[in-house]
Coordinates of N, CA and C in Angstrom, one line a residue:
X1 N -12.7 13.9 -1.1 CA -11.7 12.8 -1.2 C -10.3 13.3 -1.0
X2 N -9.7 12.3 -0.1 CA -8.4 12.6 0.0 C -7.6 13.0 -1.4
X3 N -6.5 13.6 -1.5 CA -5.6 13.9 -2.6 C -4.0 13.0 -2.1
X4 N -3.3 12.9 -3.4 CA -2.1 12.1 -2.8 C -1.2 12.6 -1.7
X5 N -0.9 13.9 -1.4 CA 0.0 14.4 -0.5 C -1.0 13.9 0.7
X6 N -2.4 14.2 1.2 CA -2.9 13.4 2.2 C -2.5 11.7 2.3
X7 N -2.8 11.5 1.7 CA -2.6 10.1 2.1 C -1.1 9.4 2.2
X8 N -0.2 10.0 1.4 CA 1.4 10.2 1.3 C 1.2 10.1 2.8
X9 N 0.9 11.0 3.1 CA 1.3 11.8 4.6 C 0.4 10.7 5.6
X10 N -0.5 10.4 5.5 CA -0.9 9.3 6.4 C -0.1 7.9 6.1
X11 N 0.2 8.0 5.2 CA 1.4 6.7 5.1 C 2.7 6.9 5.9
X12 N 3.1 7.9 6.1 CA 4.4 8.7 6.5 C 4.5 8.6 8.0
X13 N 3.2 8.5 8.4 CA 2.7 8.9 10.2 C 2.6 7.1 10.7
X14 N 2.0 6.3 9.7 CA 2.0 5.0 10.0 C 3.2 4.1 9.9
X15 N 4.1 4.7 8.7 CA 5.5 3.9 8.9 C 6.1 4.3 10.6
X16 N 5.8 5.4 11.1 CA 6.0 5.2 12.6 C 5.6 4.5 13.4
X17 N 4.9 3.9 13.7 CA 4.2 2.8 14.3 C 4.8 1.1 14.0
X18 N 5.0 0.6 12.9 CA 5.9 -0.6 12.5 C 6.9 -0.9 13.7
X19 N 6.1 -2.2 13.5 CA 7.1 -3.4 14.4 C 7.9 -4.2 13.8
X20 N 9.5 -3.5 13.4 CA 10.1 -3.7 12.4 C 11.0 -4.1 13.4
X21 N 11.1 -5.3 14.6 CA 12.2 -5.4 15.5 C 14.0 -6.2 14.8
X22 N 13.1 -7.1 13.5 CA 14.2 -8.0 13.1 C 14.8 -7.3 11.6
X23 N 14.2 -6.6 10.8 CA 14.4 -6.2 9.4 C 14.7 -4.5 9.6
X24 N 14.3 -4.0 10.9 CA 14.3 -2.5 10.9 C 14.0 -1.7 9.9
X25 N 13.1 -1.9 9.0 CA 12.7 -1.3 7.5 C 11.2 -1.0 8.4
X26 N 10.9 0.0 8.6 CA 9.5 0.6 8.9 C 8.9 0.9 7.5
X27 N 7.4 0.5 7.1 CA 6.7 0.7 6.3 C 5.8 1.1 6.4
X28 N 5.1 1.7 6.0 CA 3.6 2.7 6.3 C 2.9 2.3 5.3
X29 N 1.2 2.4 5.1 CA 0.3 2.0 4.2 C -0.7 3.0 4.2
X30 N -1.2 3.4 3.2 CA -2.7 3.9 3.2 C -3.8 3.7 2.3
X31 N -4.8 3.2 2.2 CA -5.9 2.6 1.2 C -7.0 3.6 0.9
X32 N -7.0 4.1 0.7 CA -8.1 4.9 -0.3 C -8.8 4.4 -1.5
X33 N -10.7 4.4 -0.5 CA -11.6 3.3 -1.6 C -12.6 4.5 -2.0
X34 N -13.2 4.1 -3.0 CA -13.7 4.7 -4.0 C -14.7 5.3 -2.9
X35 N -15.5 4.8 -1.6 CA -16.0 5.5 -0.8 C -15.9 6.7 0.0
X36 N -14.7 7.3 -0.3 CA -13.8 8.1 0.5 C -13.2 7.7 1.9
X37 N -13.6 6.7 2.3 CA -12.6 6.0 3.1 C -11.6 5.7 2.9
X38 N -10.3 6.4 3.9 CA -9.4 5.8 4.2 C -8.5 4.8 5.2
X39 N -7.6 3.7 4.8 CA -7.1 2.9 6.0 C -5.6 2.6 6.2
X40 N -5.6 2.5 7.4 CA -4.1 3.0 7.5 C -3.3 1.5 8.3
X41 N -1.8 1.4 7.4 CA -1.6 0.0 8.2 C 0.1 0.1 8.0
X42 N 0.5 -0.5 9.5 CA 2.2 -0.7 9.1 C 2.5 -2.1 9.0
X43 N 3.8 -2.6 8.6 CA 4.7 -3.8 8.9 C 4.6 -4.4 10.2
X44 N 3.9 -5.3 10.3 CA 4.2 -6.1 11.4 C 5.2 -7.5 11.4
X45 N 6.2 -7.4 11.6 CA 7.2 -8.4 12.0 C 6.7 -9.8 13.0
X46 N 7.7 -10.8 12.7 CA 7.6 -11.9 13.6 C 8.6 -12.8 13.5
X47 N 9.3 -13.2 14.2 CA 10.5 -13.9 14.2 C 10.1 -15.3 13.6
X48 N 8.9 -15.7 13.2 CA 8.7 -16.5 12.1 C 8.5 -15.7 10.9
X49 N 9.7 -15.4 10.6 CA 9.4 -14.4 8.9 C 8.2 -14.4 8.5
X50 N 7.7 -15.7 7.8 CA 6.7 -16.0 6.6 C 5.6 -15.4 7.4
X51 N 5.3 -15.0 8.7 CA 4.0 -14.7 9.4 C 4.3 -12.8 9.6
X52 N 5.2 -13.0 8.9 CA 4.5 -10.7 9.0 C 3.8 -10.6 7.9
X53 N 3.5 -9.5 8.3 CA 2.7 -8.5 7.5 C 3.1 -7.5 6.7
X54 N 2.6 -7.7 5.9 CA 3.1 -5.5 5.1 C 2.3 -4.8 5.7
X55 N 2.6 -3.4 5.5 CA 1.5 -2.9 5.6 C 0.9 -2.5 4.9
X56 N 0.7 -2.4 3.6 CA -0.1 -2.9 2.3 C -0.9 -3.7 2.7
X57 N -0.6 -4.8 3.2 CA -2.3 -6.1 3.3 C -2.9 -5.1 4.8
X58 N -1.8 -4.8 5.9 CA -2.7 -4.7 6.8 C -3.5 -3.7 6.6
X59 N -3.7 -2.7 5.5 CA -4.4 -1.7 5.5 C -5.5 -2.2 4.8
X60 N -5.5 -3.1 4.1 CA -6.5 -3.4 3.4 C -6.9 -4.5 4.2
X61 N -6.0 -5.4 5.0 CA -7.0 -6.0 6.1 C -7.9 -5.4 6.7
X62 N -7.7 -4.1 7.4 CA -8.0 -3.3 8.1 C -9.6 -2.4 7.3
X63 N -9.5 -2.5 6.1 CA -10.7 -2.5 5.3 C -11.7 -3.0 5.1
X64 N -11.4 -4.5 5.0 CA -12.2 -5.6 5.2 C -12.9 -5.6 6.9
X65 N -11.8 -5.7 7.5 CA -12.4 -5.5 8.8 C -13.3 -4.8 9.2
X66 N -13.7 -3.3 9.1 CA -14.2 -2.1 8.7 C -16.0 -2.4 7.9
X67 N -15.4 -3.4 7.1 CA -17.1 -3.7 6.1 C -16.8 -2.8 4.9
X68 N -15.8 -2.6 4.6 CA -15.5 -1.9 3.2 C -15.9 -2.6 2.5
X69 N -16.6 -2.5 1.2 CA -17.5 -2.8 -0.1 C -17.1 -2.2 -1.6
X70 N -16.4 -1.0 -1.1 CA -16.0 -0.1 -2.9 C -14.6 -0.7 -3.0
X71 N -14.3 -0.1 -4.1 CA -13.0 -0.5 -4.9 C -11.9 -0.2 -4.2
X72 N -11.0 -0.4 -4.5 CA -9.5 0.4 -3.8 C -8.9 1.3 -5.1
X73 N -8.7 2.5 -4.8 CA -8.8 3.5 -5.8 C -6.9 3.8 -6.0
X74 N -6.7 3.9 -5.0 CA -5.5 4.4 -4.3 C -4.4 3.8 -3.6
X75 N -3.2 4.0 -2.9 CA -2.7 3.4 -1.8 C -1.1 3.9 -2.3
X76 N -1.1 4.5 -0.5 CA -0.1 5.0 -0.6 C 1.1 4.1 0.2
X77 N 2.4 4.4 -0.4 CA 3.0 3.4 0.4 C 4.5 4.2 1.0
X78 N 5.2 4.0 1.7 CA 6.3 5.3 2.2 C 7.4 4.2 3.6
X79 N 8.3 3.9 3.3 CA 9.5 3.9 3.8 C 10.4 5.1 4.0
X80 N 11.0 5.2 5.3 CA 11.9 6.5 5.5 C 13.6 5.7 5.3
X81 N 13.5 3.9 5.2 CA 14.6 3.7 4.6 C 15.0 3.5 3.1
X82 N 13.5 3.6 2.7 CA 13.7 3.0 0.9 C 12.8 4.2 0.0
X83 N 13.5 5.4 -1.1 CA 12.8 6.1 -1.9 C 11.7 5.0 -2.8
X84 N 11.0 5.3 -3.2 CA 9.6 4.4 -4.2 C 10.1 3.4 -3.5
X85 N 9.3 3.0 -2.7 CA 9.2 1.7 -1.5 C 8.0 1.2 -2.6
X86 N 8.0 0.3 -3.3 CA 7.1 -0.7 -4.0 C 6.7 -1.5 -3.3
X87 N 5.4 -2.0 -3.5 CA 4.7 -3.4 -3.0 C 5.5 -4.8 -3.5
X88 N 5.3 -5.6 -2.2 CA 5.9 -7.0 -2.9 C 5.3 -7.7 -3.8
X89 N 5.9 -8.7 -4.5 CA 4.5 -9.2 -4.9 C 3.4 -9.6 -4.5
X90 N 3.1 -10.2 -3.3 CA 2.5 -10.7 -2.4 C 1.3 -9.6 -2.5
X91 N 1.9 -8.0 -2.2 CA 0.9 -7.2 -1.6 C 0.2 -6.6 -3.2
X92 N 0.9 -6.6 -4.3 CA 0.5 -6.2 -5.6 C -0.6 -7.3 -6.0
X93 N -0.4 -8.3 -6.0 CA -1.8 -9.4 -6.2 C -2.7 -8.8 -5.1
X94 N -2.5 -8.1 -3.7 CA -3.5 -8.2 -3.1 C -3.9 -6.7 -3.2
X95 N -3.6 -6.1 -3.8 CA -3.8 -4.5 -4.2 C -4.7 -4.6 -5.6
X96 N -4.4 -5.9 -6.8 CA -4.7 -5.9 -7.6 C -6.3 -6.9 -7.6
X97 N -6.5 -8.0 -6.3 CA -8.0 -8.2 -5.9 C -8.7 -7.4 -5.3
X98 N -8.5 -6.2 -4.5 CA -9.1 -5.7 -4.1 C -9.7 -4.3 -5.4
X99 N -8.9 -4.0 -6.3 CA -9.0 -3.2 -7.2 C -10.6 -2.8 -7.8
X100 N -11.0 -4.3 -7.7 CA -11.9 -4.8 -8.7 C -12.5 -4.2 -9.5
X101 N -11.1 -4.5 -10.6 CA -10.8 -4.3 -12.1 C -10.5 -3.0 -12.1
X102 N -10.4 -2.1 -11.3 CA -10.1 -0.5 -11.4 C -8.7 -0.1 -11.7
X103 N -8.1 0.3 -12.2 CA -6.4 0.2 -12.3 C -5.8 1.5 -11.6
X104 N -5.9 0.5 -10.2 CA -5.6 1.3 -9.0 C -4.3 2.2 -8.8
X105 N -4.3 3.2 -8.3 CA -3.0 3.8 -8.2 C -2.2 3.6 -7.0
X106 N -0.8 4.2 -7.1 CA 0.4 3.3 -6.4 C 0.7 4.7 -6.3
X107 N 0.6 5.4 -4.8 CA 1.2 7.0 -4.6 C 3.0 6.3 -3.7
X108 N 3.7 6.9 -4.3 CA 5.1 7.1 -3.6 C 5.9 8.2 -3.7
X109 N 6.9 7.9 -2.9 CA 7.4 9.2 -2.5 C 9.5 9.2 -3.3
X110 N 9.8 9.9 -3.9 CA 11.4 9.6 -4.6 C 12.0 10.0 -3.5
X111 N 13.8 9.9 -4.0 CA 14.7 10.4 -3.0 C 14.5 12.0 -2.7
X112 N 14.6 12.7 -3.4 CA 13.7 14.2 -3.8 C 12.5 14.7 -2.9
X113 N 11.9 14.0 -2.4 CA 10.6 14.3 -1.8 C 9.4 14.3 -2.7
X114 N 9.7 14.2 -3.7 CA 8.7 14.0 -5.2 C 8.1 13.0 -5.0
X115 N 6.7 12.7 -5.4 CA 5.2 12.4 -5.2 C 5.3 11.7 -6.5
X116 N 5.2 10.2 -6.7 CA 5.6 9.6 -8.0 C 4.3 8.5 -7.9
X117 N 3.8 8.8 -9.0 CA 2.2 7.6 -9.1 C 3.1 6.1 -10.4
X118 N 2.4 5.6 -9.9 CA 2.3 3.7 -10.7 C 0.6 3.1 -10.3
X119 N 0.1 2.2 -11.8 CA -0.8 2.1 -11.7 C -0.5 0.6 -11.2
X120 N -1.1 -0.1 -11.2 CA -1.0 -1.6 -10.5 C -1.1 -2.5 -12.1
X121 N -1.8 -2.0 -12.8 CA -2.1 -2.6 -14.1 C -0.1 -2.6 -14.6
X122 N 0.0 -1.6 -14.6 CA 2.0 -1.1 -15.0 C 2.4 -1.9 -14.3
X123 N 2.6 -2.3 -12.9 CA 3.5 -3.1 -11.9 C 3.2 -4.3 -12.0
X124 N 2.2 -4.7 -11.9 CA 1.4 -6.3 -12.3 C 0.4 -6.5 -13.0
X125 N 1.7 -7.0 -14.2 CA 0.6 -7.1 -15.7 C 0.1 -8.2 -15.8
X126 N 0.2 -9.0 -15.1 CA -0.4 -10.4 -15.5 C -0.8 -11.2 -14.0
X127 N -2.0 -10.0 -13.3 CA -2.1 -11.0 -12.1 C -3.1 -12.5 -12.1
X128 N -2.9 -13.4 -10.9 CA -3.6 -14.2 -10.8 C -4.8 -13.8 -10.4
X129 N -5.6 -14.7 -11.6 CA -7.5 -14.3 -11.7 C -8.1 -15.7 -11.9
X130 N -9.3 -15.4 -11.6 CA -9.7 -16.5 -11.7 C -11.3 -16.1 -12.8
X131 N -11.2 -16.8 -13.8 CA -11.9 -16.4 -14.9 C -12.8 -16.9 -14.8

């Protein structure tokens, strides 16, 4: 199984790729499921805002797509313009359904180069469920 500096670092190689033409904030994603599969996704832009992407969902789109079935254990996230680049909330509800119920970890990177974990349970303590 990957370890966080792996997957940091495939987040790091994917914020290169982002189609960040209007916001210029390149984002990189990496999902690590309890399968040892990993998936890799950037920011996709569109000059109708409300229709991008993070790349937080696209990675875990990109999972689904794939036929992934285990949990989401992991996910790394990495901006070269923002230290601890957090999930929106958008992408934390969708970090926190794919979880299922595992109290998934949040790998980021400080100003430092320091390797800084958050669990999703910590970031979104009260997500929407359906009971």
């Amino acid at each position: 199984m990957k370890n966080n500096e792996e997957i940091l670092q495939f987040a790091i190689n994917a914020s290169q790729r982002a189609y960040c033409v209007y916001s210029e904030f390149p984002v990189g994603a990496c999902a690590l499921y309890e399968s040892g599969n990993e998936y890799i996704g950037c920011n996709v832009e569109n000059s109708s805002y409300g229709l991008s992407l993070c790349a937080e969902r696209n990675a875990m789109s990109s999972a689904v797509a794939a036929g992934e079935k285990s949990k989401l254990i992991k996910i790394a996230i990495y901006s070269p313009k923002n230290a601890l680049c957090f999930p929106c909330g958008a992408c934390r509800q969708w970090i926190r359904e794919f979880s299922g119920g595992y109290n998934t970890e949040i790998v980021l990177q400080d100003k430092n180069g320091e390797i800084k974990t958050y669990y999703i349970d910590e970031i979104l303590p009260y997500p929407f469920e359906i009971l």
